[in-house]
PDB file of C-alpha atoms in Angstrom:
ATOM      1  CA  ASN A  23     -17.831   8.390  10.007  1.00 64.00           C
ATOM      2  CA  ALA A  24     -14.288   9.780  10.302  1.00 81.00           C
ATOM      3  CA  GLY A  25     -12.409   6.439  10.417  1.00 95.00           C
ATOM      4  CA  VAL A  26      -8.931   6.993  11.866  1.00 97.00           C
ATOM      5  CA  THR A  27      -8.051  10.550  12.860  1.00 97.00           C
ATOM      6  CA  GLN A  28      -4.509  11.667  13.639  1.00 97.00           C
ATOM      7  CA  THR A  29      -3.371  14.947  15.138  1.00 97.00           C
ATOM      8  CA  PRO A  30      -1.364  16.964  14.379  1.00 97.00           C
ATOM      9  CA  LYS A  31      -0.897  16.651  10.607  1.00 96.00           C
ATOM     10  CA  PHE A  32       2.453  18.465  10.605  1.00 97.00           C
ATOM     11  CA  GLN A  33       4.998  19.170  13.318  1.00 97.00           C
ATOM     12  CA  VAL A  34       8.519  20.558  13.540  1.00 97.00           C
ATOM     13  CA  LEU A  35      10.479  19.768  16.687  1.00 97.00           C
ATOM     14  CA  LYS A  36      13.903  20.707  17.917  1.00 97.00           C
ATOM     15  CA  THR A  37      16.259  17.940  18.969  1.00 98.00           C
ATOM     16  CA  GLY A  38      15.500  16.942  22.543  1.00 97.00           C
ATOM     17  CA  GLN A  39      11.921  18.198  22.591  1.00 97.00           C
ATOM     18  CA  SER A  40       9.067  15.866  23.405  1.00 97.00           C
ATOM     19  CA  MET A  41       5.667  15.488  21.857  1.00 97.00           C
ATOM     20  CA  THR A  42       2.679  13.185  21.698  1.00 98.00           C
ATOM     21  CA  LEU A  43       0.942  12.110  18.512  1.00 98.00           C
ATOM     22  CA  GLN A  44      -2.744  11.441  18.993  1.00 97.00           C
ATOM     23  CA  CYS A  45      -4.848   8.845  17.196  1.00 98.00           C
ATOM     24  CA  ALA A  46      -8.534   8.026  17.512  1.00 98.00           C
ATOM     25  CA  GLN A  47     -10.751   5.585  15.619  1.00 97.00           C
ATOM     26  CA  ASP A  48     -14.526   5.433  15.539  1.00 96.00           C
ATOM     27  CA  MET A  49     -14.959   1.958  14.021  1.00 96.00           C
ATOM     28  CA  ASN A  50     -15.034   0.045  17.324  1.00 96.00           C
ATOM     29  CA  HIS A  51     -11.829  -1.753  16.318  1.00 95.00           C
ATOM     30  CA  ASN A  52      -9.941  -3.786  18.867  1.00 95.00           C
ATOM     31  CA  SER A  53      -6.424  -3.424  17.472  1.00 94.00           C
ATOM     32  CA  MET A  54      -4.427  -0.288  16.828  1.00 96.00           C
ATOM     33  CA  TYR A  55      -0.963   0.316  15.393  1.00 96.00           C
ATOM     34  CA  TRP A  56       1.674   2.985  14.961  1.00 97.00           C
ATOM     35  CA  TYR A  57       3.916   2.877  11.880  1.00 97.00           C
ATOM     36  CA  ARG A  58       6.587   5.110  10.498  1.00 97.00           C
ATOM     37  CA  GLN A  59       7.188   5.476   6.772  1.00 96.00           C
ATOM     38  CA  ASP A  60      10.572   6.461   5.378  1.00 94.00           C
ATOM     39  CA  PRO A  61      11.682   6.595   1.724  1.00 86.00           C
ATOM     40  CA  GLY A  62      12.781   3.170   0.514  1.00 81.00           C
ATOM     41  CA  MET A  63      11.910   1.518   3.843  1.00 83.00           C
ATOM     42  CA  GLY A  64       8.189   0.961   3.601  1.00 85.00           C
ATOM     43  CA  LEU A  65       5.968   1.019   6.635  1.00 93.00           C
ATOM     44  CA  ARG A  66       7.682  -0.168   9.794  1.00 94.00           C
ATOM     45  CA  LEU A  67       5.749  -1.069  12.901  1.00 94.00           C
ATOM     46  CA  ILE A  68       6.695   0.911  15.996  1.00 96.00           C
ATOM     47  CA  TYR A  69       4.179  -0.343  18.558  1.00 96.00           C
ATOM     48  CA  TYR A  70       0.820  -2.007  18.466  1.00 95.00           C
ATOM     49  CA  SER A  71      -2.086  -2.703  20.770  1.00 95.00           C
ATOM     50  CA  ALA A  72      -3.847  -5.970  20.021  1.00 92.00           C
ATOM     51  CA  SER A  73      -6.709  -5.044  22.331  1.00 92.00           C
ATOM     52  CA  GLU A  74      -7.597  -2.432  24.918  1.00 92.00           C
ATOM     53  CA  GLY A  75      -5.230  -2.690  27.866  1.00 91.00           C
ATOM     54  CA  THR A  76      -2.323  -4.277  25.968  1.00 94.00           C
ATOM     55  CA  THR A  77       0.626  -2.824  24.086  1.00 96.00           C
ATOM     56  CA  ASP A  78       3.603  -4.516  22.453  1.00 94.00           C
ATOM     57  CA  LYS A  79       6.774  -3.481  20.705  1.00 95.00           C
ATOM     58  CA  GLY A  80       7.034  -3.704  16.966  1.00 93.00           C
ATOM     59  CA  GLU A  81      10.059  -3.626  14.707  1.00 91.00           C
ATOM     60  CA  VAL A  82      11.409  -0.158  15.623  1.00 95.00           C
ATOM     61  CA  PRO A  83      10.279   0.803  19.175  1.00 97.00           C
ATOM     62  CA  ASN A  84      13.411   2.567  20.452  1.00 97.00           C
ATOM     63  CA  GLY A  85      12.807   6.202  21.359  1.00 96.00           C
ATOM     64  CA  TYR A  86       9.022   5.830  21.512  1.00 98.00           C
ATOM     65  CA  ASN A  87       6.352   5.052  24.072  1.00 97.00           C
ATOM     66  CA  VAL A  88       2.658   4.412  23.616  1.00 98.00           C
ATOM     67  CA  SER A  89      -0.539   4.544  25.609  1.00 97.00           C
ATOM     68  CA  ARG A  90      -3.798   2.799  24.767  1.00 96.00           C
ATOM     69  CA  LEU A  91      -5.990   5.299  26.555  1.00 91.00           C
ATOM     70  CA  ASN A  92      -9.245   3.459  25.817  1.00 95.00           C
ATOM     71  CA  LYS A  93     -10.658   1.398  22.973  1.00 96.00           C
ATOM     72  CA  ARG A  94     -10.781   4.434  20.651  1.00 97.00           C
ATOM     73  CA  GLU A  95      -7.484   6.174  21.371  1.00 97.00           C
ATOM     74  CA  PHE A  96      -3.836   5.172  20.974  1.00 98.00           C
ATOM     75  CA  SER A  97      -1.115   7.777  21.447  1.00 98.00           C
ATOM     76  CA  LEU A  98       2.564   7.749  20.511  1.00 98.00           C
ATOM     77  CA  ARG A  99       5.075   9.744  22.550  1.00 98.00           C
ATOM     78  CA  LEU A 100       8.557  10.881  21.610  1.00 97.00           C
ATOM     79  CA  GLU A 101      10.320  11.675  24.886  1.00 93.00           C
ATOM     80  CA  SER A 102      13.457  13.267  23.429  1.00 96.00           C
ATOM     81  CA  ALA A 103      13.192  13.762  19.698  1.00 97.00           C
ATOM     82  CA  ALA A 104      16.174  13.015  17.467  1.00 97.00           C
ATOM     83  CA  PRO A 105      16.734  13.877  13.776  1.00 97.00           C
ATOM     84  CA  SER A 106      16.522  10.124  13.002  1.00 97.00           C
ATOM     85  CA  GLN A 107      12.865  10.308  14.017  1.00 98.00           C
ATOM     86  CA  THR A 108      12.050  12.613  11.125  1.00 97.00           C
ATOM     87  CA  SER A 109       9.426  10.614   9.280  1.00 97.00           C
ATOM     88  CA  VAL A 110       5.781  10.289   8.381  1.00 97.00           C
ATOM     89  CA  TYR A 111       3.858   8.551  11.147  1.00 98.00           C
ATOM     90  CA  PHE A 112       0.698   6.571  10.481  1.00 98.00           C
ATOM     91  CA  CYS A 113      -1.800   5.254  12.947  1.00 98.00           C
ATOM     92  CA  ALA A 114      -3.938   2.307  11.866  1.00 96.00           C
ATOM     93  CA  SER A 115      -6.664   0.118  13.312  1.00 95.00           C
ATOM     94  CA  SER A 116      -8.207  -3.261  12.552  1.00 92.00           C
ATOM     95  CA  ARG A 117     -11.104  -5.287  13.894  1.00 91.00           C
ATOM     96  CA  ARG A 118      -8.788  -7.877  15.373  1.00 85.00           C
ATOM     97  CA  PRO A 119      -5.036  -8.500  15.513  1.00 84.00           C
ATOM     98  CA  ARG A 120      -3.417  -9.123  12.145  1.00 77.00           C
ATOM     99  CA  ASP A 121      -6.709  -8.705  10.322  1.00 81.00           C
ATOM    100  CA  THR A 122      -6.249  -8.605   6.563  1.00 80.00           C
ATOM    101  CA  GLU A 123      -7.558  -5.048   6.417  1.00 87.00           C
ATOM    102  CA  ALA A 124      -6.066  -2.233   8.429  1.00 91.00           C
ATOM    103  CA  PHE A 125      -7.507   1.278   8.169  1.00 94.00           C
ATOM    104  CA  PHE A 126      -4.968   4.075   8.176  1.00 96.00           C
ATOM    105  CA  GLY A 127      -5.098   7.691   9.221  1.00 97.00           C
ATOM    106  CA  GLN A 128      -3.849  10.543   7.044  1.00 96.00           C
ATOM    107  CA  GLY A 129      -0.436  10.622   8.663  1.00 97.00           C
ATOM    108  CA  THR A 130       1.641  13.075  10.694  1.00 97.00           C
ATOM    109  CA  ARG A 131       4.658  14.600   8.986  1.00 97.00           C
ATOM    110  CA  LEU A 132       7.293  15.139  11.666  1.00 97.00           C
ATOM    111  CA  THR A 133      10.556  16.954  11.150  1.00 97.00           C
ATOM    112  CA  VAL A 134      13.168  17.038  13.898  1.00 97.00           C
ATOM    113  CA  VAL A 135      15.830  19.727  13.424  1.00 97.00           C
TER     114      VAL A 135
ATOM    115  CA  GLN B  10      18.185  -9.429   2.820  1.00 66.00           C
ATOM    116  CA  LYS B  11      14.938  -7.589   3.537  1.00 76.00           C
ATOM    117  CA  GLU B  12      11.970  -9.757   4.393  1.00 88.00           C
ATOM    118  CA  VAL B  13       9.878  -8.225   1.589  1.00 92.00           C
ATOM    119  CA  GLU B  14      11.390  -6.675  -1.526  1.00 92.00           C
ATOM    120  CA  GLN B  15       9.673  -4.489  -4.076  1.00 93.00           C
ATOM    121  CA  ASP B  16      10.988  -2.437  -6.976  1.00 86.00           C
ATOM    122  CA  PRO B  17      10.507   1.186  -5.895  1.00 83.00           C
ATOM    123  CA  GLY B  18      10.041   2.514  -9.421  1.00 85.00           C
ATOM    124  CA  PRO B  19       8.964   5.032 -10.449  1.00 91.00           C
ATOM    125  CA  LEU B  20       7.058   3.183 -13.127  1.00 95.00           C
ATOM    126  CA  SER B  21       5.481   5.313 -15.870  1.00 97.00           C
ATOM    127  CA  VAL B  22       2.990   3.832 -18.330  1.00 97.00           C
ATOM    128  CA  PRO B  23       0.544   5.273 -20.873  1.00 97.00           C
ATOM    129  CA  GLU B  24      -3.158   5.224 -20.137  1.00 98.00           C
ATOM    130  CA  GLY B  25      -4.719   1.895 -21.099  1.00 97.00           C
ATOM    131  CA  ALA B  26      -1.547  -0.144 -20.519  1.00 97.00           C
ATOM    132  CA  ILE B  27      -1.410  -3.321 -18.473  1.00 97.00           C
ATOM    133  CA  VAL B  28       0.662  -2.785 -15.350  1.00 97.00           C
ATOM    134  CA  SER B  29       2.486  -5.506 -13.445  1.00 97.00           C
ATOM    135  CA  LEU B  30       3.658  -4.825  -9.901  1.00 97.00           C
ATOM    136  CA  ASN B  31       5.639  -7.427  -7.994  1.00 96.00           C
ATOM    137  CA  CYS B  32       7.007  -8.365  -4.603  1.00 96.00           C
ATOM    138  CA  THR B  33       9.319 -11.109  -3.459  1.00 96.00           C
ATOM    139  CA  TYR B  34       9.598 -12.351   0.090  1.00 95.00           C
ATOM    140  CA  SER B  35      11.777 -14.651   2.145  1.00 93.00           C
ATOM    141  CA  ASN B  36       9.538 -15.891   4.982  1.00 90.00           C
ATOM    142  CA  SER B  37       7.773 -19.111   3.955  1.00 90.00           C
ATOM    143  CA  ALA B  38       5.346 -18.709   6.900  1.00 88.00           C
ATOM    144  CA  PHE B  39       3.485 -15.884   5.172  1.00 90.00           C
ATOM    145  CA  GLN B  40      -0.057 -16.909   4.261  1.00 90.00           C
ATOM    146  CA  TYR B  41      -1.931 -13.621   3.822  1.00 90.00           C
ATOM    147  CA  PHE B  42      -0.943 -11.327   0.990  1.00 94.00           C
ATOM    148  CA  MET B  43      -2.327  -7.824   0.655  1.00 94.00           C
ATOM    149  CA  TRP B  44      -1.972  -4.950  -1.767  1.00 96.00           C
ATOM    150  CA  TYR B  45      -2.451  -1.424  -0.477  1.00 96.00           C
ATOM    151  CA  ARG B  46      -2.720   1.724  -2.583  1.00 97.00           C
ATOM    152  CA  GLN B  47      -1.404   5.007  -1.250  1.00 97.00           C
ATOM    153  CA  TYR B  48      -2.134   8.325  -2.908  1.00 96.00           C
ATOM    154  CA  SER B  49       0.279  11.185  -2.354  1.00 93.00           C
ATOM    155  CA  ARG B  50       0.098  12.575   1.197  1.00 92.00           C
ATOM    156  CA  LYS B  51      -2.609  10.087   2.203  1.00 94.00           C
ATOM    157  CA  GLY B  52      -2.670   6.916   4.275  1.00 95.00           C
ATOM    158  CA  PRO B  53      -2.609   3.507   2.565  1.00 96.00           C
ATOM    159  CA  GLU B  54      -5.919   1.808   1.792  1.00 96.00           C
ATOM    160  CA  LEU B  55      -6.489  -1.877   1.147  1.00 94.00           C
ATOM    161  CA  LEU B  56      -6.956  -2.784  -2.491  1.00 96.00           C
ATOM    162  CA  MET B  57      -7.061  -6.586  -2.395  1.00 93.00           C
ATOM    163  CA  TYR B  58      -5.943  -9.558  -0.373  1.00 90.00           C
ATOM    164  CA  THR B  59      -5.436 -13.244  -1.063  1.00 91.00           C
ATOM    165  CA  TYR B  60      -4.901 -16.203   1.209  1.00 87.00           C
ATOM    166  CA  SER B  61      -2.191 -18.710   0.335  1.00 86.00           C
ATOM    167  CA  SER B  62      -1.520 -19.359  -3.361  1.00 84.00           C
ATOM    168  CA  GLY B  63      -3.717 -18.580  -6.321  1.00 86.00           C
ATOM    169  CA  ASN B  64      -5.356 -15.721  -8.149  1.00 91.00           C
ATOM    170  CA  LYS B  65      -8.011 -13.216  -7.192  1.00 94.00           C
ATOM    171  CA  GLU B  66      -9.726 -10.767  -9.519  1.00 96.00           C
ATOM    172  CA  ASP B  67     -11.589  -7.580  -8.678  1.00 95.00           C
ATOM    173  CA  GLY B  68     -12.595  -5.465 -11.635  1.00 96.00           C
ATOM    174  CA  ARG B  69      -9.459  -4.275 -13.405  1.00 97.00           C
ATOM    175  CA  PHE B  70      -7.195  -5.657 -10.678  1.00 97.00           C
ATOM    176  CA  THR B  71      -5.813  -9.197 -10.406  1.00 97.00           C
ATOM    177  CA  ALA B  72      -3.638 -10.442  -7.553  1.00 97.00           C
ATOM    178  CA  GLN B  73      -1.489 -13.532  -7.970  1.00 96.00           C
ATOM    179  CA  VAL B  74       0.458 -15.465  -5.368  1.00 95.00           C
ATOM    180  CA  ASP B  75       3.114 -18.079  -6.141  1.00 94.00           C
ATOM    181  CA  LYS B  76       4.231 -19.433  -2.781  1.00 92.00           C
ATOM    182  CA  SER B  77       6.668 -21.896  -4.337  1.00 92.00           C
ATOM    183  CA  SER B  78       8.617 -18.967  -5.782  1.00 94.00           C
ATOM    184  CA  LYS B  79       7.809 -16.584  -2.894  1.00 94.00           C
ATOM    185  CA  TYR B  80       6.533 -14.102  -5.458  1.00 95.00           C
ATOM    186  CA  ILE B  81       3.338 -12.062  -5.606  1.00 96.00           C
ATOM    187  CA  SER B  82       1.989  -9.824  -8.347  1.00 96.00           C
ATOM    188  CA  LEU B  83      -0.691  -7.221  -8.890  1.00 97.00           C
ATOM    189  CA  PHE B  84      -1.927  -6.667 -12.442  1.00 97.00           C
ATOM    190  CA  ILE B  85      -3.870  -3.576 -13.436  1.00 98.00           C
ATOM    191  CA  ARG B  86      -5.707  -3.768 -16.753  1.00 98.00           C
ATOM    192  CA  ASP B  87      -6.739  -0.701 -18.759  1.00 98.00           C
ATOM    193  CA  SER B  88      -4.774   1.534 -16.413  1.00 98.00           C
ATOM    194  CA  GLN B  89      -6.170   5.013 -15.731  1.00 98.00           C
ATOM    195  CA  PRO B  90      -4.517   8.250 -14.568  1.00 97.00           C
ATOM    196  CA  SER B  91      -6.471   7.792 -11.313  1.00 97.00           C
ATOM    197  CA  ASP B  92      -4.394   4.645 -10.700  1.00 98.00           C
ATOM    198  CA  SER B  93      -1.313   6.841 -10.224  1.00 98.00           C
ATOM    199  CA  ALA B  94      -0.232   6.090  -6.670  1.00 97.00           C
ATOM    200  CA  THR B  95       2.255   4.081  -4.651  1.00 96.00           C
ATOM    201  CA  TYR B  96       1.381   0.393  -4.347  1.00 97.00           C
ATOM    202  CA  LEU B  97       2.514  -1.427  -1.222  1.00 96.00           C
ATOM    203  CA  CYS B  98       2.471  -5.172  -0.803  1.00 96.00           C
ATOM    204  CA  ALA B  99       2.002  -6.517   2.698  1.00 93.00           C
ATOM    205  CA  MET B 100       1.986  -9.992   4.139  1.00 91.00           C
ATOM    206  CA  SER B 101       1.512 -11.860   7.387  1.00 86.00           C
ATOM    207  CA  GLY B 102       1.328 -15.384   8.722  1.00 82.00           C
ATOM    208  CA  ASP B 103      -1.090 -17.532  10.667  1.00 72.00           C
ATOM    209  CA  TYR B 104       0.969 -17.626  13.843  1.00 64.00           C
ATOM    210  CA  GLY B 105       1.372 -14.223  15.342  1.00 60.00           C
ATOM    211  CA  GLN B 106       3.294 -12.270  12.786  1.00 65.00           C
ATOM    212  CA  ASN B 107       2.211  -8.714  12.242  1.00 79.00           C
ATOM    213  CA  PHE B 108       2.022  -7.301   8.752  1.00 84.00           C
ATOM    214  CA  VAL B 109       5.306  -6.790   6.955  1.00 89.00           C
ATOM    215  CA  PHE B 110       5.150  -4.154   4.249  1.00 92.00           C
ATOM    216  CA  GLY B 111       7.223  -3.796   1.120  1.00 93.00           C
ATOM    217  CA  PRO B 112       8.739  -0.360   0.407  1.00 92.00           C
ATOM    218  CA  GLY B 113       6.175   0.368  -2.318  1.00 94.00           C
ATOM    219  CA  THR B 114       6.288   0.976  -6.074  1.00 95.00           C
ATOM    220  CA  ARG B 115       5.366   4.428  -7.344  1.00 95.00           C
ATOM    221  CA  LEU B 116       3.205   4.229 -10.460  1.00 97.00           C
ATOM    222  CA  SER B 117       2.366   7.054 -12.848  1.00 97.00           C
ATOM    223  CA  VAL B 118      -0.249   6.506 -15.545  1.00 97.00           C
ATOM    224  CA  LEU B 119       0.111   9.191 -18.188  1.00 97.00           C
ATOM    225  CA  PRO B 120      -2.972  10.437 -20.082  1.00 95.00           C
TER     226      PRO B 120
END
């Protein structure tokens, strides 16, 4: 039982490059989330998917797009990376929206130079 | 003013000490209060949650919520070096709010 799996774990991008962060969960959860974590800022919600087929903006969506590919997979795309997007990105899932327990992946450390 | 505030630390205590970690918040609609623990270079994991005001105990951990003061606490008794981590508070409401996380407090328990 892997839980929430994120790929890649590390990535360095040049300004303007694009990339997609992948996330998959094997817990049959309905809701999935993408957060970014920056020093002193806590976890900030980028986008979420309350259920398969829906996506909504979170607190900091600018510069990102998401796709809920199926119930298991939720990807985050940076179309034109900027240094301000240097961060640690976490994918999470929960049984239902705003459930008290969210399960997090190991994170993707992204550096944009 | 941030919606959830938390002293970032770092907080260093000797093994066996009682640790108090705190968060304050501004949104009176919050009803669910969670504490997550995050080890270095790992994702957060849920430690405890409480609904509305009151206390909840789980082993060496006690969570307290004072909604009148908009203040929540996590107490760790007989702290161990394995408790060294960053502790994040999180909260949400009944009516559609997603979780809001505090910035986290980094705790070091020294042997």
